[in-house]
XYZ file of C-alpha atoms in Angstrom:
555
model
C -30.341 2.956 -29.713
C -33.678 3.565 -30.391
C -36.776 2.540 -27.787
C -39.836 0.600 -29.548
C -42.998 3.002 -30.243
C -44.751 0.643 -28.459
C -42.657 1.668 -25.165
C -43.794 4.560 -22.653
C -42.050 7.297 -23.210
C -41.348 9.172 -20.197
C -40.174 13.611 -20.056
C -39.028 15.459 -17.832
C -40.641 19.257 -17.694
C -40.583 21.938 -16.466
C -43.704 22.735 -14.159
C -44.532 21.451 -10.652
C -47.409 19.721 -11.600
C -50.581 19.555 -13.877
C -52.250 22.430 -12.572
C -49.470 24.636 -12.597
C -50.159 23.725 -16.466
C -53.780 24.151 -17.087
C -53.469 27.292 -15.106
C -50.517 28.454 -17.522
C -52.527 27.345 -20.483
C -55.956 29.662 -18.833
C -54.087 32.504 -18.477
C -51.985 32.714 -21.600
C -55.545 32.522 -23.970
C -57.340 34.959 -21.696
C -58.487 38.591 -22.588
C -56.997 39.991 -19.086
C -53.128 41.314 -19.917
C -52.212 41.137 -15.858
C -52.889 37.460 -16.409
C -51.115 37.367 -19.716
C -47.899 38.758 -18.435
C -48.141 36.513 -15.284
C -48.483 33.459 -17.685
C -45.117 34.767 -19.431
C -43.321 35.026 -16.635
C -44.089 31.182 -15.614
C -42.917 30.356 -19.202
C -40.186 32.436 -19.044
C -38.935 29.975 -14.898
C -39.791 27.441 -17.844
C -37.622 28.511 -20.247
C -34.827 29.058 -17.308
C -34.788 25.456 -16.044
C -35.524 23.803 -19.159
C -32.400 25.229 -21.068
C -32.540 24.944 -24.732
C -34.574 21.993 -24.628
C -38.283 24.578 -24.150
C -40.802 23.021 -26.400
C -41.164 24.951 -29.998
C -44.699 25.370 -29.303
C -44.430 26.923 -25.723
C -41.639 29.365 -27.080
C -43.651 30.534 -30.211
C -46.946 30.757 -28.009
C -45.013 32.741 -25.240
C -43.470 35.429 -27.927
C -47.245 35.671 -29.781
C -48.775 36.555 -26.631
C -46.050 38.864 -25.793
C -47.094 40.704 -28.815
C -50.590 41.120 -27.932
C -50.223 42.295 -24.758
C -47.638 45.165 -25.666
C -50.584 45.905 -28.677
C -53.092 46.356 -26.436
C -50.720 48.348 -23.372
C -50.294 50.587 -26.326
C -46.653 51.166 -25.563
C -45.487 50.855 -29.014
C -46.167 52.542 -32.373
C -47.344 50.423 -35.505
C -43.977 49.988 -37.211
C -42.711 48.712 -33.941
C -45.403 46.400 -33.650
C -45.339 44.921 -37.158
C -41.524 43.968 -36.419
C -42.599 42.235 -33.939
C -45.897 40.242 -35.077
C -42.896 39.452 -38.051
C -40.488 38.476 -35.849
C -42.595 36.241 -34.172
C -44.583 34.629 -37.398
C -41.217 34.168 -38.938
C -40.014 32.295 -35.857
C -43.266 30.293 -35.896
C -42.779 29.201 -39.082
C -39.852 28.669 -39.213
C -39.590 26.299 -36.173
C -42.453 24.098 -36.754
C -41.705 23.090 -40.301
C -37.481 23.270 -39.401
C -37.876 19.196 -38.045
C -39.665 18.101 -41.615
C -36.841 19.533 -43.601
C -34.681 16.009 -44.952
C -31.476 16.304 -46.811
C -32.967 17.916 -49.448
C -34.819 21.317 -49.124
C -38.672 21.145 -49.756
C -40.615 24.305 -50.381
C -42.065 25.783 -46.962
C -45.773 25.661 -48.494
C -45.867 21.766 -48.692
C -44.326 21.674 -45.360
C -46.919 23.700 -43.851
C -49.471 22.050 -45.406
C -48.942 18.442 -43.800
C -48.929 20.588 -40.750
C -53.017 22.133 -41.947
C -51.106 25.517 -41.440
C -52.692 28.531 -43.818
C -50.787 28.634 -47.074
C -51.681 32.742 -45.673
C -49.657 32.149 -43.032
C -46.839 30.895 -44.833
C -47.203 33.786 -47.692
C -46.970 36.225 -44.972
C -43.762 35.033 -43.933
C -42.481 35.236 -46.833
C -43.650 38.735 -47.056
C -41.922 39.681 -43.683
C -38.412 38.392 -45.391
C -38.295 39.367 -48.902
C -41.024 41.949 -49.715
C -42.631 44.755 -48.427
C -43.817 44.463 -44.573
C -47.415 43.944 -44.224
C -49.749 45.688 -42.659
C -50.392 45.633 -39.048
C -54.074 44.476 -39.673
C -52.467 41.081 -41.238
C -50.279 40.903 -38.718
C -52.908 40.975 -36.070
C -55.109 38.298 -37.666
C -51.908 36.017 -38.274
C -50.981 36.342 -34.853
C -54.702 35.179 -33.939
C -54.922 32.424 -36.550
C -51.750 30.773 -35.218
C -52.414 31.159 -31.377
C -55.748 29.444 -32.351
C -53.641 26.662 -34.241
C -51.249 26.139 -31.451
C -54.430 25.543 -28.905
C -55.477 22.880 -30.912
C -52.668 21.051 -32.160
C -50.655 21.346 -29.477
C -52.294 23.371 -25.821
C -54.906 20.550 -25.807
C -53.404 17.610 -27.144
C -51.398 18.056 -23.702
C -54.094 17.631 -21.607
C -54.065 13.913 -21.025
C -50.543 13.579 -20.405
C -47.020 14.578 -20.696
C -45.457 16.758 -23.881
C -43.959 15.107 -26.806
C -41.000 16.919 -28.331
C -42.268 15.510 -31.607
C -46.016 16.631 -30.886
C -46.581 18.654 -34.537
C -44.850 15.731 -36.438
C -45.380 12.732 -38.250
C -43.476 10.265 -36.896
C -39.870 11.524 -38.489
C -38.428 8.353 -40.295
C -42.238 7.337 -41.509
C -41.539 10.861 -42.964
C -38.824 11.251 -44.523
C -38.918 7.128 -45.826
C -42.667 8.283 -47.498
C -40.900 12.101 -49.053
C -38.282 9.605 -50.676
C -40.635 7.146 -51.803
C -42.434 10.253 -53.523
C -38.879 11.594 -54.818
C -37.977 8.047 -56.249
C -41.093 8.050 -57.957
C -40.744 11.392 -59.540
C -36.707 10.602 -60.690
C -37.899 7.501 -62.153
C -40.514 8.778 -64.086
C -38.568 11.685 -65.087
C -36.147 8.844 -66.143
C -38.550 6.883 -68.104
C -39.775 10.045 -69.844
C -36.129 11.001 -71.015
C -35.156 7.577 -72.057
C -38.750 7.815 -74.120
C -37.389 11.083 -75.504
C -34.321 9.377 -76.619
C -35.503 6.135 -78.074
C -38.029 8.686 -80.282
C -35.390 11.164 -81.250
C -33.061 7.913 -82.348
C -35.521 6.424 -84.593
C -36.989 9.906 -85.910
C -32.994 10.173 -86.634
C -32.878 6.698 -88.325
C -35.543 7.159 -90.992
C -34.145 10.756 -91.665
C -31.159 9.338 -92.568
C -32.414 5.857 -94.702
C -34.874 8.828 -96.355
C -31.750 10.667 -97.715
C -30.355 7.476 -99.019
C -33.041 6.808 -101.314
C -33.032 10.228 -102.232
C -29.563 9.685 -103.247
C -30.290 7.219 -105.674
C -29.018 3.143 -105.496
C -25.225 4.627 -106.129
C -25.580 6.696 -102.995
C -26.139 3.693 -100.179
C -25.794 4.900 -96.707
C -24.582 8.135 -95.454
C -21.822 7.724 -92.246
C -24.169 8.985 -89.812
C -26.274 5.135 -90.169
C -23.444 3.449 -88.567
C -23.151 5.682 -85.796
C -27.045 5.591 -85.290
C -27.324 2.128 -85.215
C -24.550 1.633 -82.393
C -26.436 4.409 -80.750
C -29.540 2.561 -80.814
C -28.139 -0.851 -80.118
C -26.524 0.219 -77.061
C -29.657 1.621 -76.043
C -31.516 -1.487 -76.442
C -29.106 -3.294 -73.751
C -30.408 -0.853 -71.831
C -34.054 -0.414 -72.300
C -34.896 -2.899 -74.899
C -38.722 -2.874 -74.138
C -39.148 0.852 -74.286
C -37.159 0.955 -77.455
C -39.766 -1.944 -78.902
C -42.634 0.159 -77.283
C -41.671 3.479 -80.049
C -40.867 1.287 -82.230
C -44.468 -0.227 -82.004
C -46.073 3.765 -82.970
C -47.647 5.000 -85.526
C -44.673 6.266 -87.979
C -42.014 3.922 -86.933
C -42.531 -0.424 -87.933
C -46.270 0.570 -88.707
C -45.996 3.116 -91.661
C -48.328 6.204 -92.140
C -50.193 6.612 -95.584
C -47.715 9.819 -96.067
C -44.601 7.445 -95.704
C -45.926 4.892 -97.496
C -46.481 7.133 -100.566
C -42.949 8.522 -100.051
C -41.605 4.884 -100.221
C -43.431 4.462 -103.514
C -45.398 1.582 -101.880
C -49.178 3.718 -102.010
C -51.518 3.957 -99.077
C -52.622 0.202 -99.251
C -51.169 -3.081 -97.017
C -48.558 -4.042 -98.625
C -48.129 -6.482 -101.281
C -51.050 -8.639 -100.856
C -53.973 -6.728 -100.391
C -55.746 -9.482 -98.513
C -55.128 -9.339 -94.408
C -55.389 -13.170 -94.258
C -51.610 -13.877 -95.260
C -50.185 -10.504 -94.618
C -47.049 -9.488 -96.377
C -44.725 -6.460 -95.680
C -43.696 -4.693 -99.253
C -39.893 -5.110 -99.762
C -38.950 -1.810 -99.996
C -40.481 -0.631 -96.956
C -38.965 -4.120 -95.207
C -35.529 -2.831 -96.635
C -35.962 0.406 -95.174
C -35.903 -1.416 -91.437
C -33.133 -3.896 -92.214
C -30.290 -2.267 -91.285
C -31.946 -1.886 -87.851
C -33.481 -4.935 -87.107
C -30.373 -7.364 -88.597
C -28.305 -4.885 -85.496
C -31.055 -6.057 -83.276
C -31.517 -9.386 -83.916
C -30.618 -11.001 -80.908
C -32.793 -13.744 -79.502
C -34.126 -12.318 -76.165
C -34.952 -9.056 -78.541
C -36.412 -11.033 -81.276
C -38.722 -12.666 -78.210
C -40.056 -9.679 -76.529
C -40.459 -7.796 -80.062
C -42.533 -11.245 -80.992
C -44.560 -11.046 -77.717
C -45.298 -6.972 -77.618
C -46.697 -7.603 -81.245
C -48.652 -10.108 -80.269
C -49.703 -8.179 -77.165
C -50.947 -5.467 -79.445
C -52.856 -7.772 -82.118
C -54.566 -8.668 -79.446
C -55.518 -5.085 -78.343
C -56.640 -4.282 -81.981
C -59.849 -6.878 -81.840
C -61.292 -4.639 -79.101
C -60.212 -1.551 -81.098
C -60.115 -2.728 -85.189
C -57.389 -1.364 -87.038
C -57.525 -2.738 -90.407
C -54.214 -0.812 -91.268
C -52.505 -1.263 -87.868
C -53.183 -4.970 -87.556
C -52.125 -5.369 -91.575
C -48.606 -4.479 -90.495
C -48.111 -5.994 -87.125
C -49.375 -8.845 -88.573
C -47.253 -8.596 -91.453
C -44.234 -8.105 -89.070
C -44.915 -11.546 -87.008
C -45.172 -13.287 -90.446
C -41.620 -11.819 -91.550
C -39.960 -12.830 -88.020
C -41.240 -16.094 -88.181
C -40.449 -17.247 -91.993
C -37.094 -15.829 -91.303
C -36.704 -18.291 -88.979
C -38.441 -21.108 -91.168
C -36.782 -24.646 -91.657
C -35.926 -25.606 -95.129
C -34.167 -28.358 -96.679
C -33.393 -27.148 -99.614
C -30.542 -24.944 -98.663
C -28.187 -27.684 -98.149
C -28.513 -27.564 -102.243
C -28.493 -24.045 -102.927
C -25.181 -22.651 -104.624
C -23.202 -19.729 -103.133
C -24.979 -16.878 -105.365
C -28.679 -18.387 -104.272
C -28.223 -18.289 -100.396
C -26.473 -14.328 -100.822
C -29.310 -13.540 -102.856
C -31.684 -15.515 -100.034
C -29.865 -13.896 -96.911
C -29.995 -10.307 -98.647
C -33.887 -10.176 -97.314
C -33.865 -11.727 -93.902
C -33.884 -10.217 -90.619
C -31.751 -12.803 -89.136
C -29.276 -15.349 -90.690
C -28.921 -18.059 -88.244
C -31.927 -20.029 -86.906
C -32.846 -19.230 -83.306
C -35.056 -21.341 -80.706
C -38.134 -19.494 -80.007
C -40.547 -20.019 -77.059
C -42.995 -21.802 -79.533
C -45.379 -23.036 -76.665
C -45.410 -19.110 -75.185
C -46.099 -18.059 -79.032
C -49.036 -20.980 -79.831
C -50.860 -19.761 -76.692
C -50.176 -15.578 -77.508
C -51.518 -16.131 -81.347
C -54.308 -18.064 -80.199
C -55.078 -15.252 -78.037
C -54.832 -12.568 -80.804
C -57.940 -13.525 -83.224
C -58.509 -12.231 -86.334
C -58.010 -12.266 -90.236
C -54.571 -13.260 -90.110
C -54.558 -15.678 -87.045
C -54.630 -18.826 -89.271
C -51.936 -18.016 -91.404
C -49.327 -17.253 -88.208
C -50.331 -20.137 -86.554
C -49.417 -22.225 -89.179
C -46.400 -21.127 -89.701
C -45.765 -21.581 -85.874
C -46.776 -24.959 -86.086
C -45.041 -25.817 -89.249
C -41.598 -24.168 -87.817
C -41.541 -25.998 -84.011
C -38.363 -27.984 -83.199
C -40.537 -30.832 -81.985
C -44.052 -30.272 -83.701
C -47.241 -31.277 -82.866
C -48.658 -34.602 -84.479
C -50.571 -34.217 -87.439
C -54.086 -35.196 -86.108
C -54.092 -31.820 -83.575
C -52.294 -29.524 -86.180
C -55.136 -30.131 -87.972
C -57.778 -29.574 -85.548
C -56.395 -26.842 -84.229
C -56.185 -25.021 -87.558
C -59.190 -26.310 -88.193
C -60.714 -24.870 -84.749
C -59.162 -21.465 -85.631
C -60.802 -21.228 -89.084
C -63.905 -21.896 -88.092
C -63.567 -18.884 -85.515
C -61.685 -16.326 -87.551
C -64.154 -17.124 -90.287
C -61.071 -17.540 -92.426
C -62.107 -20.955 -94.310
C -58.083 -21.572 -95.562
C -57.523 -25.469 -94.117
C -54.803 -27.161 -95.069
C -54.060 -29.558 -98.317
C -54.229 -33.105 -95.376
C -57.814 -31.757 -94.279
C -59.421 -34.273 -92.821
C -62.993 -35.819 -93.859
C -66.760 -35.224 -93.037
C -67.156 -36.862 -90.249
C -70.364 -39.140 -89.252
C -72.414 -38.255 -86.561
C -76.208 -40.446 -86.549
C -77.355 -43.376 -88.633
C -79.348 -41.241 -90.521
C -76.645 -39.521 -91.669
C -74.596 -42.686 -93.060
C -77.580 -44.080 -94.579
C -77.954 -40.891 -96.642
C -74.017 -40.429 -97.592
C -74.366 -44.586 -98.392
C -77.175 -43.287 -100.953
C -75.017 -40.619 -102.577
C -72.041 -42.820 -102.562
C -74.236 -45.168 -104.530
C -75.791 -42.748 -106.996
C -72.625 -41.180 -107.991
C -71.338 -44.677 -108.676
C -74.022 -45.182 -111.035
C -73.637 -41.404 -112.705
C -69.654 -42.623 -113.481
C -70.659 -46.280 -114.892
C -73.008 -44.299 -117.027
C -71.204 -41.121 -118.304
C -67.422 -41.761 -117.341
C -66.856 -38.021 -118.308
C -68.879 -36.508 -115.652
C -67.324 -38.279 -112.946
C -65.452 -35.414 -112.126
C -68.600 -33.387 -111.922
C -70.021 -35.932 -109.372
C -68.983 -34.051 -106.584
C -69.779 -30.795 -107.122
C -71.149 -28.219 -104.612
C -74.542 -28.791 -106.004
C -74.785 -32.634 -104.757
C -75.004 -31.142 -101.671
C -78.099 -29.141 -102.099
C -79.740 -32.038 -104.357
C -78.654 -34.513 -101.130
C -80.841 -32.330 -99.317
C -84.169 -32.377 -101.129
C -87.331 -33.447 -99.138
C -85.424 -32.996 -96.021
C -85.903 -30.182 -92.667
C -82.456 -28.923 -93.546
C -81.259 -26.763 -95.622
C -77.846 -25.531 -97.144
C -77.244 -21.725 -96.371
C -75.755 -20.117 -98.851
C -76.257 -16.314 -97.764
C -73.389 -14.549 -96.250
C -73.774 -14.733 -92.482
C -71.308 -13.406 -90.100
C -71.536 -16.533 -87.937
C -69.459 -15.113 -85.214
C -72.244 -13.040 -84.122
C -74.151 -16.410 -83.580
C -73.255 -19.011 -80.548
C -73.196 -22.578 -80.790
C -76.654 -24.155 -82.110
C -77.975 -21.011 -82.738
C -79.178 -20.051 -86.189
C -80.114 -16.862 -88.099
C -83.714 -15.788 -87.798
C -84.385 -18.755 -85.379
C -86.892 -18.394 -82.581
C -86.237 -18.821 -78.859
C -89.319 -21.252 -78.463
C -88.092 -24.820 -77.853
C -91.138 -26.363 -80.381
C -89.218 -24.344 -82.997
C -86.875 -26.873 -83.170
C -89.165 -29.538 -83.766
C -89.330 -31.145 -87.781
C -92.754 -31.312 -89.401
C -92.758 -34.908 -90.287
C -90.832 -37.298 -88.080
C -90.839 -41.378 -88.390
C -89.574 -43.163 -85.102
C -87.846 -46.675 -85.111
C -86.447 -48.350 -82.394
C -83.225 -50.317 -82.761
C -84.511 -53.552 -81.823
C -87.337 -53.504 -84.472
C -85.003 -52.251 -87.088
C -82.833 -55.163 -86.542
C -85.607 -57.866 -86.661
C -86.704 -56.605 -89.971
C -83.069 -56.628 -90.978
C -83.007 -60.299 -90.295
C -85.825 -61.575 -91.409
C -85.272 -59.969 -95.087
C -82.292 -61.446 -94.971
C -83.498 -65.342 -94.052
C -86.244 -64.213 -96.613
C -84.272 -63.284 -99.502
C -81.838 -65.606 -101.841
C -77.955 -65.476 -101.094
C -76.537 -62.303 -102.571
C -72.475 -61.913 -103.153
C -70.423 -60.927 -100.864
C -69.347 -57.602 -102.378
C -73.046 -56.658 -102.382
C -73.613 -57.562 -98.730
C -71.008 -55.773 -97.300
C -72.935 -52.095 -98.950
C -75.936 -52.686 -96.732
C -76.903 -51.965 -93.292
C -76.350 -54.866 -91.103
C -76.123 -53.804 -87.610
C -76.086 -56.473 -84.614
C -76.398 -56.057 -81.179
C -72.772 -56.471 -80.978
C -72.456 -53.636 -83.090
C -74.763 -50.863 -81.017
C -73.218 -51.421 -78.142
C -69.388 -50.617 -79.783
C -71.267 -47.694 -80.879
C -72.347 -46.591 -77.466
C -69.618 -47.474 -75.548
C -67.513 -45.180 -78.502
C -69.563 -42.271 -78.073
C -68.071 -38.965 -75.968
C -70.193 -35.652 -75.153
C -67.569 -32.567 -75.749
């Protein structure tokens, strides 16, 4: 059972005391070889009573030094010597990175390297095994390097207390538990990368194959090869079903290159419908996917395909993609009208709903996440947002009221800049006095246009009453084409930052309280008028102007 790093560890060695050590430690780094050898033969009592249990770094110290002092007795010839400096550098090496090997072998150089060792070092090691032996220069400065290295990693780490058996290591399971955290790492993405591989080789496969059945004309249909593809790729998608959405997402796959397009006879433009703001796919190139997508078109894979092309509509209004967001626009249109509710199939004969089901993705109706899919599309903004939301909102098991359908459309016209509301839009609404007073006067004169001229009654409301309403007044209707986006909230083109800017010319104050004396003395003043003609003029009491205050919220 293991002790708690936190305990005192406690060793038995092999030396009387710790001057029999420092004095061990002197002698061994000096330049004098009498003291050398006498320092080897108090390693070598060491080695005797401590067995096989010596520390590495003692042992590989004690044969290094050995080394130098038969070099500089001069009692052996070069070759002699380079076996030797080898012999020992091998066993150096050897040693210290022997306790960082795991289960699997790891190359010597990253080894030595969480040790600081010389990559030299380790190349000359190598060169001592498998190649030709080095020269005794190298094997001189190696020998120096690593005595150097063993001083300080190990000769003066002891002098504060005992020797650790584990003294050149990390601690061994922190180790090994961080190598396979790296090796995990590596298998998975190596993992990820193949099943990438795969999901692109399957789908590169797919349109090979639907190619060659429109090259074989409409008597051909599919070759044998598309069934076996599509169980391929449907058992992948139990699998991996987001990485298989994630290729199917690229360029050349469910969004079609100009070269693809033109194969498909469908020309380099979006689709059907020109116009991004109700995108539609083009049938043949929908037809082309079918087969795949009616094998896919289970609900949790209909949901994250609906939610990674929302996630990437949303991605193309930082980077604008007219083409791009055409078709994954296009896409979330098709899921969700596949899905639609309609009442007139319960009246549609046998040969209507085959010829209806031909076209759709999925045949069944399925229960989407519609909350999860009003929040994603109001997140995506552009050309198109509009159009999918209403078809969201038109589609929900338990829709929204009326009332905040229509605001919310309303809402995300006026921020798309798509002006498309719906046919229940509601009406101007009134915001001062001022303002009723003046739509009162309009209401009135186009009254008196229709008792007049009957036939231009329809012509009463045209878009020019509103410019006419207008005369002799500080506003004016815009009619140039202003990208209003660019614009906040009260903010107008070519208006100046100075608040006196915003003042009108000509201005005429009136308090309420006068306004309604004057109101009420014309009327004790003048003779009794019908009631149908009272009830068109202003008559506001007190009564009244307080409802009207009490009614009023700041948004």
């Amino acid at each position: 059972m293991k002790k708690k790093g936190s305990e005192k560890k406690r060793h038995v060695v092999a030396w009387i005391n710790k001057a029999e050590w420092d004095q061990v430690m002197d002698q061994l780094y000096s330049k004098d070889p009498s003291l050398q050898k006498f320092a080897l033969s108090r390693v070598s009592a060491w080695k005797a009573r401590y067995a096989s249990s010596t520390p590495v770094a003692v042992d590989c110290t004690a044969d290094l030094v050995r080394c130098q002092v038969l070099d500089r007795a001069g009692a052996l010839n070069g070759d002699d010597l380079v076996l030797m400096y080898g012999a020992a550098l091998v066993r150096f090496v050897n040693l210290i990175t022997e306790r960082q090997q795991g289960k699997v072998a790891r190359p010597l150089r990253r080894l030595a390297g969480n040790l600081n060792i010389p990559e030299w070092v380790v190349n000359l090691r190598h060169d001592f095994t498998h190649r030709k032996m080095p020269t005794l220069k190298w094997c001189r400065k190696g020998c120096k390097v690593v005595l150097e290295w063993l001083q300080q990693e190990y000769w003066s780490r002891q002098l504060g207390g005992g020797t650790s058996e584990n003294w050149d290591l990390k601690d061994e399971e922190e180790d090994e538990e961080e190598m396979k955290m790296r090796e995990d790492e590596l298998a998975a993405k190596k993992r990820e990368m193949q099943a990438y591989q795969k999901a692109r080789g399957l789908l590169v496969s797919y349109e090979k194959t639907q190619f060659e059945s429109l090259g074989a004309g409409p008597e051909g249909g599919p070759f044998a090869d598309l069934n076996w593809l599509l169980a391929e790729i449907k058992q992948f998608s139990l699998e991996a079903s987001g990485l298989l959405i994630d290729v199917m997402l690229e360029d050349g796959f469910l969004v079609p290159t100009a070269q693809q397009l033109q194969t498909l006879g469908c020309g380099s433009g979006s689709g059907d419908g020109p116009c991004p703001v109700e995108p539609k796919l083009p049938q043949i190139f929908l037809h082309f996917w079918l087969s795949l997508l009616k094998m896919l078109n289970a609900p949790s894979f209909i949901h994250l395909l609906l939610e990674k092309l929302f996630a990437e509509l949303k991605l193309l209004t930082a980077e604008p993609n007219d083409h791009r967001s055409f078709y994954v626009s296009a896409w979330i249109s098709q899921l969700i009208s596949c899905n639609a509710k309609n009442v007139a199939q319960h009246f549609e004969t046998k040969v209507q709903r085959k010829a209806r089901l031909k076209g759709r993705i999925f045949v069944n109706r399925i229960q989407m996440r519609w909350q999860q899919l009003v929040a994603l599309c109001l997140e995506a903004a552009c050309a198109s947002t509009p159009h999918l939301l209403r078809l969201i909102l038109d589609d929900m098991e338990h829709p929204l009221p009326l009332e905040t359908r229509q605001k919310l459309l309303q809402l995300c016209s006026i921020y798309t800049q798509v002006d498309r509301p719906g046919p229940a839009a509601p009406a101007q609404q009134v915001y001062t006095l001022e303002s009723l007073r003046e739509k009162m006067q309009r209401s009135r004169w186009r009254a008196a246009v229709a008792r007049r001229d009957p036939v231009s009654r329809e012509s009463a409301g045209a878009p020019g009453d509103e410019a006419d309403g207008l005369l002799g007044s500080p506003w004016q209707l815009c009619t140039d084409d202003v990208a209003w986006k660019n614009f906040p909230l009260g903010e107008v083109p070519r208006q100046s930052s100075e608040p006196s800017s915003l003042m009108v010319e000509s201005f005429s104050s009136m308090t309420v309280f006068d306004q309604l004396v004057e109101v009420e003395g014309a009327a004790r003043s003048a003779a009794p008028q019908p009631p149908a003609r009272t009830t068109q003029a202003l008559l506001w009491t007190s009564g009244d102007v307080v409802r009207l205050k009490c009614g009023l919220r700041l948004f």
